[in-house]
């Protein structure tokens, strides 16, 4: 019997608690998702676990500023390792970049949940976006070397 295809989804939840109040739980139950990348989580890991339930393994990089950004990956498979570094160690991705490796059958799949800054020309927000995109551009070849089975998804603004 052939194995079940891997189902991966990504959602900018704009606040996980608000998303669940608006029906995300029912939506998720109907989708048979194996791995779920989330952006703009705006909650704690405990909040995520409480909303998603024990069937999900959760890795989470909350935003540096409380109530802002935050990315997570929830999976029916346990993450072997996860990384939040994006570039130089002094660069803080501020809850906007999360990588996790999952063993799926005989393969390892790397999943990235990314939340790229929105920007406005000529502003500090645009400068921050360019800094993030430069770090992301440098990381992608490293990610490819790490694992040829990698998917980068999220809110890429």
Short mmCIF file of C-alpha atoms in Angstrom, two decimals:
data_model
loop_
_atom_site.label_atom_id
_atom_site.label_comp_id
_atom_site.label_asym_id
_atom_site.label_seq_id
_atom_site.Cartn_x
_atom_site.Cartn_y
_atom_site.Cartn_z
CA UNK A 1 0.00 0.00 0.00
CA UNK A 2 1.48 3.43 -0.91
CA UNK A 3 2.29 5.77 1.91
CA UNK A 4 0.10 8.78 2.57
CA UNK A 5 1.37 12.00 0.95
CA UNK A 6 2.83 14.54 3.33
CA UNK A 7 0.44 17.49 3.78
CA UNK A 8 2.05 20.79 4.74
CA UNK A 9 0.19 24.07 5.24
CA UNK A 10 1.16 27.59 6.20
CA UNK A 11 -1.05 30.21 7.83
CA UNK A 12 -0.47 33.76 8.98
CA UNK A 13 -2.80 33.54 11.95
CA UNK A 14 -2.55 37.22 12.97
CA UNK A 15 -2.76 36.05 16.58
CA UNK A 16 -3.36 32.34 17.25
CA UNK A 17 -5.98 32.91 19.94
CA UNK A 18 -8.01 35.17 17.63
CA UNK A 19 -7.67 32.65 14.80
CA UNK A 20 -9.08 29.88 16.99
CA UNK A 21 -11.97 32.12 18.09
CA UNK A 22 -12.73 32.59 14.38
CA UNK A 23 -12.82 28.85 13.62
CA UNK A 24 -9.26 27.81 12.87
CA UNK A 25 -9.63 24.64 14.94
CA UNK A 26 -12.45 23.37 12.73
CA UNK A 27 -10.57 24.41 9.59
CA UNK A 28 -7.46 22.56 10.73
CA UNK A 29 -9.39 19.42 11.73
CA UNK A 30 -10.85 19.22 8.20
CA UNK A 31 -7.48 19.51 6.43
CA UNK A 32 -5.58 16.40 7.61
CA UNK A 33 -2.39 18.46 7.84
CA UNK A 34 0.84 16.76 8.96
CA UNK A 35 2.98 19.89 9.35
CA UNK A 36 1.64 23.38 9.96
CA UNK A 37 3.81 26.51 9.68
CA UNK A 38 2.41 29.52 11.53
CA UNK A 39 3.30 33.20 11.39
CA UNK A 40 2.27 36.14 13.60
CA UNK A 41 1.56 33.71 16.43
CA UNK A 42 1.59 36.44 19.12
CA UNK A 43 1.34 33.90 21.94
CA UNK A 44 3.37 31.64 24.19
CA UNK A 45 4.32 28.06 23.46
CA UNK A 46 1.90 27.03 26.23
CA UNK A 47 -0.92 28.90 24.48
CA UNK A 48 -0.10 27.12 21.23
CA UNK A 49 -0.07 23.71 22.91
CA UNK A 50 -3.35 24.43 24.67
CA UNK A 51 -5.07 25.43 21.43
CA UNK A 52 -3.60 22.75 19.15
CA UNK A 53 -3.61 19.88 21.65
CA UNK A 54 -1.29 17.04 22.55
CA UNK A 55 -1.34 15.43 19.08
CA UNK A 56 0.98 18.20 17.86
CA UNK A 57 4.72 18.60 18.43
CA UNK A 58 5.39 22.34 18.53
CA UNK A 59 8.56 24.31 17.96
CA UNK A 60 8.21 28.05 18.46
CA UNK A 61 10.26 31.20 18.13
CA UNK A 62 8.34 33.97 19.87
CA UNK A 63 8.94 37.58 18.91
CA UNK A 64 11.44 39.61 20.88
CA UNK A 65 8.70 42.18 21.51
CA UNK A 66 5.75 40.62 23.34
CA UNK A 67 2.52 40.54 21.33
CA UNK A 68 4.31 40.88 18.00
CA UNK A 69 5.33 38.48 15.21
CA UNK A 70 6.38 34.99 16.35
CA UNK A 71 6.65 31.90 14.16
CA UNK A 72 5.94 28.27 14.95
CA UNK A 73 5.81 24.87 13.33
CA UNK A 74 3.37 22.27 14.60
CA UNK A 75 3.73 18.71 13.39
CA UNK A 76 2.29 15.25 13.82
CA UNK A 77 5.97 14.16 13.68
CA UNK A 78 8.54 15.04 16.32
CA UNK A 79 11.16 17.60 15.27
CA UNK A 80 14.67 16.15 15.42
CA UNK A 81 16.23 19.56 15.71
CA UNK A 82 15.17 23.12 15.19
CA UNK A 83 17.07 26.30 14.51
CA UNK A 84 16.18 29.98 14.83
CA UNK A 85 19.48 31.47 13.73
CA UNK A 86 19.33 33.47 10.54
CA UNK A 87 22.78 34.77 9.76
CA UNK A 88 25.29 36.22 12.18
CA UNK A 89 24.75 35.49 15.87
CA UNK A 90 24.17 39.17 16.64
CA UNK A 91 21.27 39.24 14.17
CA UNK A 92 17.97 38.68 15.96
CA UNK A 93 15.33 37.30 13.62
CA UNK A 94 12.78 38.58 16.19
CA UNK A 95 10.41 35.64 15.91
CA UNK A 96 10.49 35.66 12.12
CA UNK A 97 12.55 32.58 11.12
CA UNK A 98 12.26 28.99 12.33
CA UNK A 99 13.67 25.81 10.77
CA UNK A 100 12.84 22.27 11.85
CA UNK A 101 13.91 18.83 10.59
CA UNK A 102 11.39 15.99 10.49
CA UNK A 103 11.98 12.34 9.70
CA UNK A 104 9.27 11.29 7.28
CA UNK A 105 9.63 7.63 6.38
CA UNK A 106 13.24 7.18 5.32
CA UNK A 107 13.76 10.87 4.48
CA UNK A 108 14.39 14.01 6.48
CA UNK A 109 12.36 17.06 5.47
CA UNK A 110 13.36 20.54 6.59
CA UNK A 111 10.52 23.02 7.04
CA UNK A 112 10.98 26.77 7.48
CA UNK A 113 8.30 29.11 8.80
CA UNK A 114 9.21 32.68 7.84
CA UNK A 115 7.53 35.99 8.52
CA UNK A 116 9.24 38.68 6.43
CA UNK A 117 8.89 42.28 7.56
CA UNK A 118 6.51 44.53 5.71
CA UNK A 119 8.26 47.67 4.57
CA UNK A 120 7.71 51.19 3.38
CA UNK A 121 10.21 52.80 1.03
CA UNK A 122 12.68 55.12 2.71
CA UNK A 123 11.83 54.10 6.29
CA UNK A 124 13.53 52.14 9.08
CA UNK A 125 10.95 49.39 8.48
CA UNK A 126 12.23 49.03 4.92
CA UNK A 127 15.82 48.95 6.18
CA UNK A 128 14.88 46.17 8.62
CA UNK A 129 13.18 44.26 5.80
CA UNK A 130 16.30 44.53 3.62
CA UNK A 131 18.49 43.34 6.49
CA UNK A 132 16.22 40.34 6.99
CA UNK A 133 16.09 39.56 3.25
CA UNK A 134 19.89 39.78 3.00
CA UNK A 135 20.21 37.29 5.88
CA UNK A 136 17.60 35.05 4.25
CA UNK A 137 19.41 35.20 0.91
CA UNK A 138 22.64 34.13 2.61
CA UNK A 139 20.91 31.32 4.52
CA UNK A 140 19.12 29.66 1.59
CA UNK A 141 22.25 28.11 -0.02
CA UNK A 142 23.28 26.83 3.42
CA UNK A 143 19.84 25.34 3.85
CA UNK A 144 20.12 23.61 0.48
CA UNK A 145 23.48 22.13 1.53
CA UNK A 146 21.91 20.99 4.81
CA UNK A 147 19.03 19.19 3.12
CA UNK A 148 17.86 18.95 -0.48
CA UNK A 149 14.33 18.31 0.85
CA UNK A 150 13.58 21.73 2.29
CA UNK A 151 10.52 23.93 2.01
CA UNK A 152 10.51 27.62 2.93
CA UNK A 153 7.07 29.05 3.45
CA UNK A 154 5.22 31.69 5.33
CA UNK A 155 4.20 35.29 5.00
CA UNK A 156 6.89 36.62 2.69
CA UNK A 157 5.46 40.15 2.28
#
